[in-house]
Amino acid sequence: MADYPLLVFCVSPTVVPLMALRDVLVTEGLPANFGVGIAGEAANEDLTDPRWEAAFLRWLEPELHEVALIERLVREVDEEADPLVSRHLNRIARLPDVAGRLIIADHLNRTRTITAVQLLPALLVDEGHDAWGALDTLLRFIAEAGDGIIYAEAEGYCDADGELILSDADELYPVNVQSLDDGR
């Protein structure tokens, strides 16, 4: 199973075509486009296809380079979708925020589609890359359109407005209060 540090879990079956995603980026003035093959931009039929499965987010400046692979997974269709939901249900079960866990667990159980983002080397080596803002815009747009929640690794789960619902920082950096009190 691939590693997805950014995910959108949507309960609505609404499919956001790549053209709509590209238009959001263009409206924001972001120099990006999509490709569905090894090279070149996606053709109009690819951009409007409601059954798209994967696309490269390509950054156009200063030269063309790929920054992320975005995949659309449908539960009960794509073999990675259900295990991904199960993995996140297990992940949140260890978190201390009971109310947040209930909200996220309910949402995960009702999830119908998942948009999964694999980060490519251009983003991994440049924390200040402008494409980070483009990804934020895309994830929020997808979450809004599909009644989704966004998962960002090392941060947690938030709504389409970016409001944190459940932090997973406790899981990554557990604090043992007893050992702090004992000076250990």
mmCIF file of C-alpha atoms in Angstrom:
data_model
loop_
_atom_site.group_PDB
_atom_site.id
_atom_site.type_symbol
_atom_site.label_atom_id
_atom_site.label_comp_id
_atom_site.label_asym_id
_atom_site.label_seq_id
_atom_site.Cartn_x
_atom_site.Cartn_y
_atom_site.Cartn_z
ATOM 1 C CA MET A 1 0.000 0.000 0.000
ATOM 2 C CA ALA A 2 1.351 3.407 -0.957
ATOM 3 C CA ASP A 3 2.169 6.057 1.610
ATOM 4 C CA TYR A 4 -0.289 8.945 1.458
ATOM 5 C CA PRO A 5 0.612 11.900 3.689
ATOM 6 C CA LEU A 6 -2.402 13.885 2.399
ATOM 7 C CA LEU A 7 -5.895 12.452 2.025
ATOM 8 C CA VAL A 8 -9.461 13.620 1.591
ATOM 9 C CA PHE A 9 -12.164 11.229 2.826
ATOM 10 C CA CYS A 10 -15.463 12.118 1.095
ATOM 11 C CA VAL A 11 -18.904 10.809 2.020
ATOM 12 C CA SER A 12 -20.529 12.235 -1.107
ATOM 13 C CA PRO A 13 -20.087 10.266 -4.329
ATOM 14 C CA THR A 14 -19.549 13.560 -6.175
ATOM 15 C CA VAL A 15 -16.602 13.334 -8.542
ATOM 16 C CA VAL A 16 -14.594 16.487 -9.052
ATOM 17 C CA PRO A 17 -13.264 16.363 -12.626
ATOM 18 C CA LEU A 18 -9.652 17.315 -13.216
ATOM 19 C CA MET A 19 -10.844 20.293 -15.266
ATOM 20 C CA ALA A 20 -12.570 21.743 -12.193
ATOM 21 C CA LEU A 21 -9.393 21.224 -10.170
ATOM 22 C CA ARG A 22 -7.302 22.888 -12.864
ATOM 23 C CA ASP A 23 -9.745 25.803 -13.050
ATOM 24 C CA VAL A 24 -9.433 26.375 -9.298
ATOM 25 C CA LEU A 25 -5.673 26.589 -9.649
ATOM 26 C CA VAL A 26 -5.912 28.941 -12.633
ATOM 27 C CA THR A 27 -8.377 31.164 -10.746
ATOM 28 C CA GLU A 28 -5.882 31.373 -7.875
ATOM 29 C CA GLY A 29 -3.169 32.344 -10.354
ATOM 30 C CA LEU A 30 -1.151 29.209 -9.651
ATOM 31 C CA PRO A 31 1.121 27.966 -12.461
ATOM 32 C CA ALA A 32 0.006 24.335 -12.456
ATOM 33 C CA ASN A 33 -1.644 21.784 -14.659
ATOM 34 C CA PHE A 34 -2.432 18.087 -14.712
ATOM 35 C CA GLY A 35 -1.086 15.189 -16.694
ATOM 36 C CA VAL A 36 -2.395 11.656 -16.798
ATOM 37 C CA GLY A 37 0.529 10.135 -18.668
ATOM 38 C CA ILE A 38 4.267 10.081 -18.356
ATOM 39 C CA ALA A 39 4.615 13.284 -20.391
ATOM 40 C CA GLY A 40 2.424 16.107 -21.594
ATOM 41 C CA GLU A 41 -0.713 17.784 -20.360
ATOM 42 C CA ALA A 42 -3.982 15.961 -19.931
ATOM 43 C CA ALA A 43 -6.241 16.145 -22.982
ATOM 44 C CA ASN A 44 -9.719 17.669 -22.700
ATOM 45 C CA GLU A 45 -11.353 14.224 -22.547
ATOM 46 C CA ASP A 46 -9.039 13.309 -19.645
ATOM 47 C CA LEU A 47 -9.843 16.549 -17.831
ATOM 48 C CA THR A 48 -13.604 16.029 -18.132
ATOM 49 C CA ASP A 49 -13.671 12.262 -17.506
ATOM 50 C CA PRO A 50 -15.648 11.656 -14.281
ATOM 51 C CA ARG A 51 -13.917 8.281 -13.846
ATOM 52 C CA TRP A 52 -10.363 9.590 -13.585
ATOM 53 C CA GLU A 53 -8.169 7.484 -11.349
ATOM 54 C CA ALA A 54 -4.811 9.254 -11.168
ATOM 55 C CA ALA A 55 -3.150 12.459 -12.302
ATOM 56 C CA PHE A 56 0.168 14.184 -11.851
ATOM 57 C CA LEU A 57 0.078 17.725 -10.512
ATOM 58 C CA ARG A 58 2.641 19.512 -12.653
ATOM 59 C CA TRP A 59 4.199 22.811 -11.639
ATOM 60 C CA LEU A 60 5.035 25.030 -14.602
ATOM 61 C CA GLU A 61 7.628 27.414 -13.112
ATOM 62 C CA PRO A 62 10.515 27.964 -13.311
ATOM 63 C CA GLU A 63 10.431 24.847 -15.505
ATOM 64 C CA LEU A 64 7.896 22.043 -15.785
ATOM 65 C CA HIS A 65 8.180 19.494 -12.968
ATOM 66 C CA GLU A 66 5.851 17.089 -11.222
ATOM 67 C CA VAL A 67 5.106 17.775 -7.581
ATOM 68 C CA ALA A 68 2.453 15.210 -6.636
ATOM 69 C CA LEU A 69 0.548 12.173 -7.796
ATOM 70 C CA ILE A 70 -3.147 12.456 -6.987
ATOM 71 C CA GLU A 71 -5.209 9.278 -6.953
ATOM 72 C CA ARG A 72 -8.950 8.795 -6.611
ATOM 73 C CA LEU A 73 -9.968 5.639 -4.757
ATOM 74 C CA VAL A 74 -13.537 4.361 -4.584
ATOM 75 C CA ARG A 75 -14.561 2.129 -1.694
ATOM 76 C CA GLU A 76 -15.656 -1.381 -2.633
ATOM 77 C CA VAL A 77 -14.059 -0.849 -6.067
ATOM 78 C CA ASP A 78 -10.384 -0.046 -5.485
ATOM 79 C CA GLU A 79 -8.526 -2.606 -3.402
ATOM 80 C CA GLU A 80 -6.558 0.084 -1.518
ATOM 81 C CA ALA A 81 -9.601 2.070 -0.357
ATOM 82 C CA ASP A 82 -11.061 -0.141 2.368
ATOM 83 C CA PRO A 83 -7.692 -0.990 3.993
ATOM 84 C CA LEU A 84 -6.858 2.729 3.976
ATOM 85 C CA VAL A 85 -10.060 3.531 5.866
ATOM 86 C CA SER A 86 -9.352 0.671 8.296
ATOM 87 C CA ARG A 87 -5.822 1.932 8.883
ATOM 88 C CA HIS A 88 -7.170 5.380 9.775
ATOM 89 C CA LEU A 89 -9.850 3.931 12.040
ATOM 90 C CA ASN A 90 -7.059 2.094 13.884
ATOM 91 C CA ARG A 91 -4.920 5.253 13.946
ATOM 92 C CA ILE A 92 -7.622 7.388 15.586
ATOM 93 C CA ALA A 93 -8.522 4.680 18.121
ATOM 94 C CA ARG A 94 -5.251 5.487 19.939
ATOM 95 C CA LEU A 95 -5.893 9.223 20.197
ATOM 96 C CA PRO A 96 -7.101 10.742 23.485
ATOM 97 C CA ASP A 97 -9.722 13.187 22.083
ATOM 98 C CA VAL A 98 -12.930 11.143 22.446
ATOM 99 C CA ALA A 99 -15.250 13.673 20.765
ATOM 100 C CA GLY A 100 -12.857 14.120 17.829
ATOM 101 C CA ARG A 101 -12.485 10.354 17.486
ATOM 102 C CA LEU A 102 -16.258 9.893 17.318
ATOM 103 C CA ILE A 103 -16.651 12.549 14.626
ATOM 104 C CA ILE A 104 -13.811 11.207 12.496
ATOM 105 C CA ALA A 105 -14.784 7.538 12.978
ATOM 106 C CA ASP A 106 -18.337 8.281 11.859
ATOM 107 C CA HIS A 107 -17.037 10.126 8.815
ATOM 108 C CA LEU A 108 -14.543 7.393 7.912
ATOM 109 C CA ASN A 109 -17.235 4.718 8.175
ATOM 110 C CA ARG A 110 -19.441 6.688 5.765
ATOM 111 C CA THR A 111 -16.608 7.489 3.329
ATOM 112 C CA ARG A 112 -17.307 6.589 -0.291
ATOM 113 C CA THR A 113 -14.300 8.051 -2.092
ATOM 114 C CA ILE A 114 -10.767 8.950 -1.092
ATOM 115 C CA THR A 115 -8.454 11.390 -2.801
ATOM 116 C CA ALA A 116 -4.906 10.367 -1.966
ATOM 117 C CA VAL A 117 -1.785 12.447 -2.561
ATOM 118 C CA GLN A 118 1.728 11.074 -2.935
ATOM 119 C CA LEU A 119 4.348 13.793 -2.672
ATOM 120 C CA LEU A 120 7.080 13.731 -5.286
ATOM 121 C CA PRO A 121 10.745 14.719 -4.751
ATOM 122 C CA ALA A 122 10.303 18.358 -5.845
ATOM 123 C CA LEU A 123 8.089 18.977 -2.793
ATOM 124 C CA LEU A 124 9.984 16.742 -0.425
ATOM 125 C CA VAL A 125 13.224 18.675 -0.879
ATOM 126 C CA ASP A 126 11.688 22.171 -0.874
ATOM 127 C CA GLU A 127 9.467 22.995 2.116
ATOM 128 C CA GLY A 128 8.949 26.480 0.676
ATOM 129 C CA HIS A 129 7.768 25.291 -2.765
ATOM 130 C CA ASP A 130 4.743 27.294 -3.964
ATOM 131 C CA ALA A 131 2.981 24.050 -4.901
ATOM 132 C CA TRP A 132 2.250 23.451 -1.205
ATOM 133 C CA GLY A 133 -0.336 26.234 -1.454
ATOM 134 C CA ALA A 134 -1.773 24.648 -4.587
ATOM 135 C CA LEU A 135 -2.209 21.333 -2.769
ATOM 136 C CA ASP A 136 -3.956 23.093 0.105
ATOM 137 C CA THR A 137 -6.326 24.763 -2.378
ATOM 138 C CA LEU A 138 -7.049 21.470 -4.156
ATOM 139 C CA LEU A 139 -7.644 19.474 -0.981
ATOM 140 C CA ARG A 140 -10.031 22.074 0.425
ATOM 141 C CA PHE A 141 -11.902 22.255 -2.892
ATOM 142 C CA ILE A 142 -12.290 18.466 -3.041
ATOM 143 C CA ALA A 143 -13.372 18.327 0.613
ATOM 144 C CA GLU A 144 -15.970 21.052 0.047
ATOM 145 C CA ALA A 145 -17.364 19.397 -3.085
ATOM 146 C CA GLY A 146 -17.501 15.898 -1.612
ATOM 147 C CA ASP A 147 -18.488 16.605 1.988
ATOM 148 C CA GLY A 148 -15.026 15.499 2.991
ATOM 149 C CA ILE A 149 -12.455 15.768 5.719
ATOM 150 C CA ILE A 150 -8.772 16.284 5.066
ATOM 151 C CA TYR A 151 -6.018 14.262 6.701
ATOM 152 C CA ALA A 152 -2.515 15.742 6.834
ATOM 153 C CA GLU A 153 0.193 13.535 8.291
ATOM 154 C CA ALA A 154 1.660 14.812 11.565
ATOM 155 C CA GLU A 155 -1.210 17.301 11.891
ATOM 156 C CA GLY A 156 -4.474 15.414 11.897
ATOM 157 C CA TYR A 157 -7.967 15.651 10.475
ATOM 158 C CA CYS A 158 -9.664 18.911 9.536
ATOM 159 C CA ASP A 159 -12.738 20.120 7.700
ATOM 160 C CA ALA A 160 -12.818 21.844 4.302
ATOM 161 C CA ASP A 161 -12.173 25.211 5.974
ATOM 162 C CA GLY A 162 -8.999 23.917 7.597
ATOM 163 C CA GLU A 163 -10.523 23.765 11.083
ATOM 164 C CA LEU A 164 -8.769 20.992 13.040
ATOM 165 C CA ILE A 165 -11.196 18.307 14.210
ATOM 166 C CA LEU A 166 -8.750 15.724 15.559
ATOM 167 C CA SER A 167 -5.027 16.140 16.065
ATOM 168 C CA ASP A 168 -2.783 13.136 15.658
ATOM 169 C CA ALA A 169 0.180 14.924 17.243
ATOM 170 C CA ASP A 170 -0.510 12.962 20.443
ATOM 171 C CA GLU A 171 0.084 9.731 18.565
ATOM 172 C CA LEU A 172 3.355 10.903 17.061
ATOM 173 C CA TYR A 173 4.715 12.528 20.205
ATOM 174 C CA PRO A 174 3.206 10.771 23.204
ATOM 175 C CA VAL A 175 3.898 12.389 26.522
ATOM 176 C CA ASN A 176 4.042 10.255 29.599
ATOM 177 C CA VAL A 177 2.907 12.619 32.349
ATOM 178 C CA GLN A 178 4.064 10.229 35.094
ATOM 179 C CA SER A 179 7.662 10.231 33.777
ATOM 180 C CA LEU A 180 7.646 14.037 33.582
ATOM 181 C CA ASP A 181 6.528 14.261 37.199
ATOM 182 C CA ASP A 182 9.245 11.810 38.271
ATOM 183 C CA GLY A 183 11.922 13.809 36.436
ATOM 184 C CA ARG A 184 12.646 10.969 34.016
#
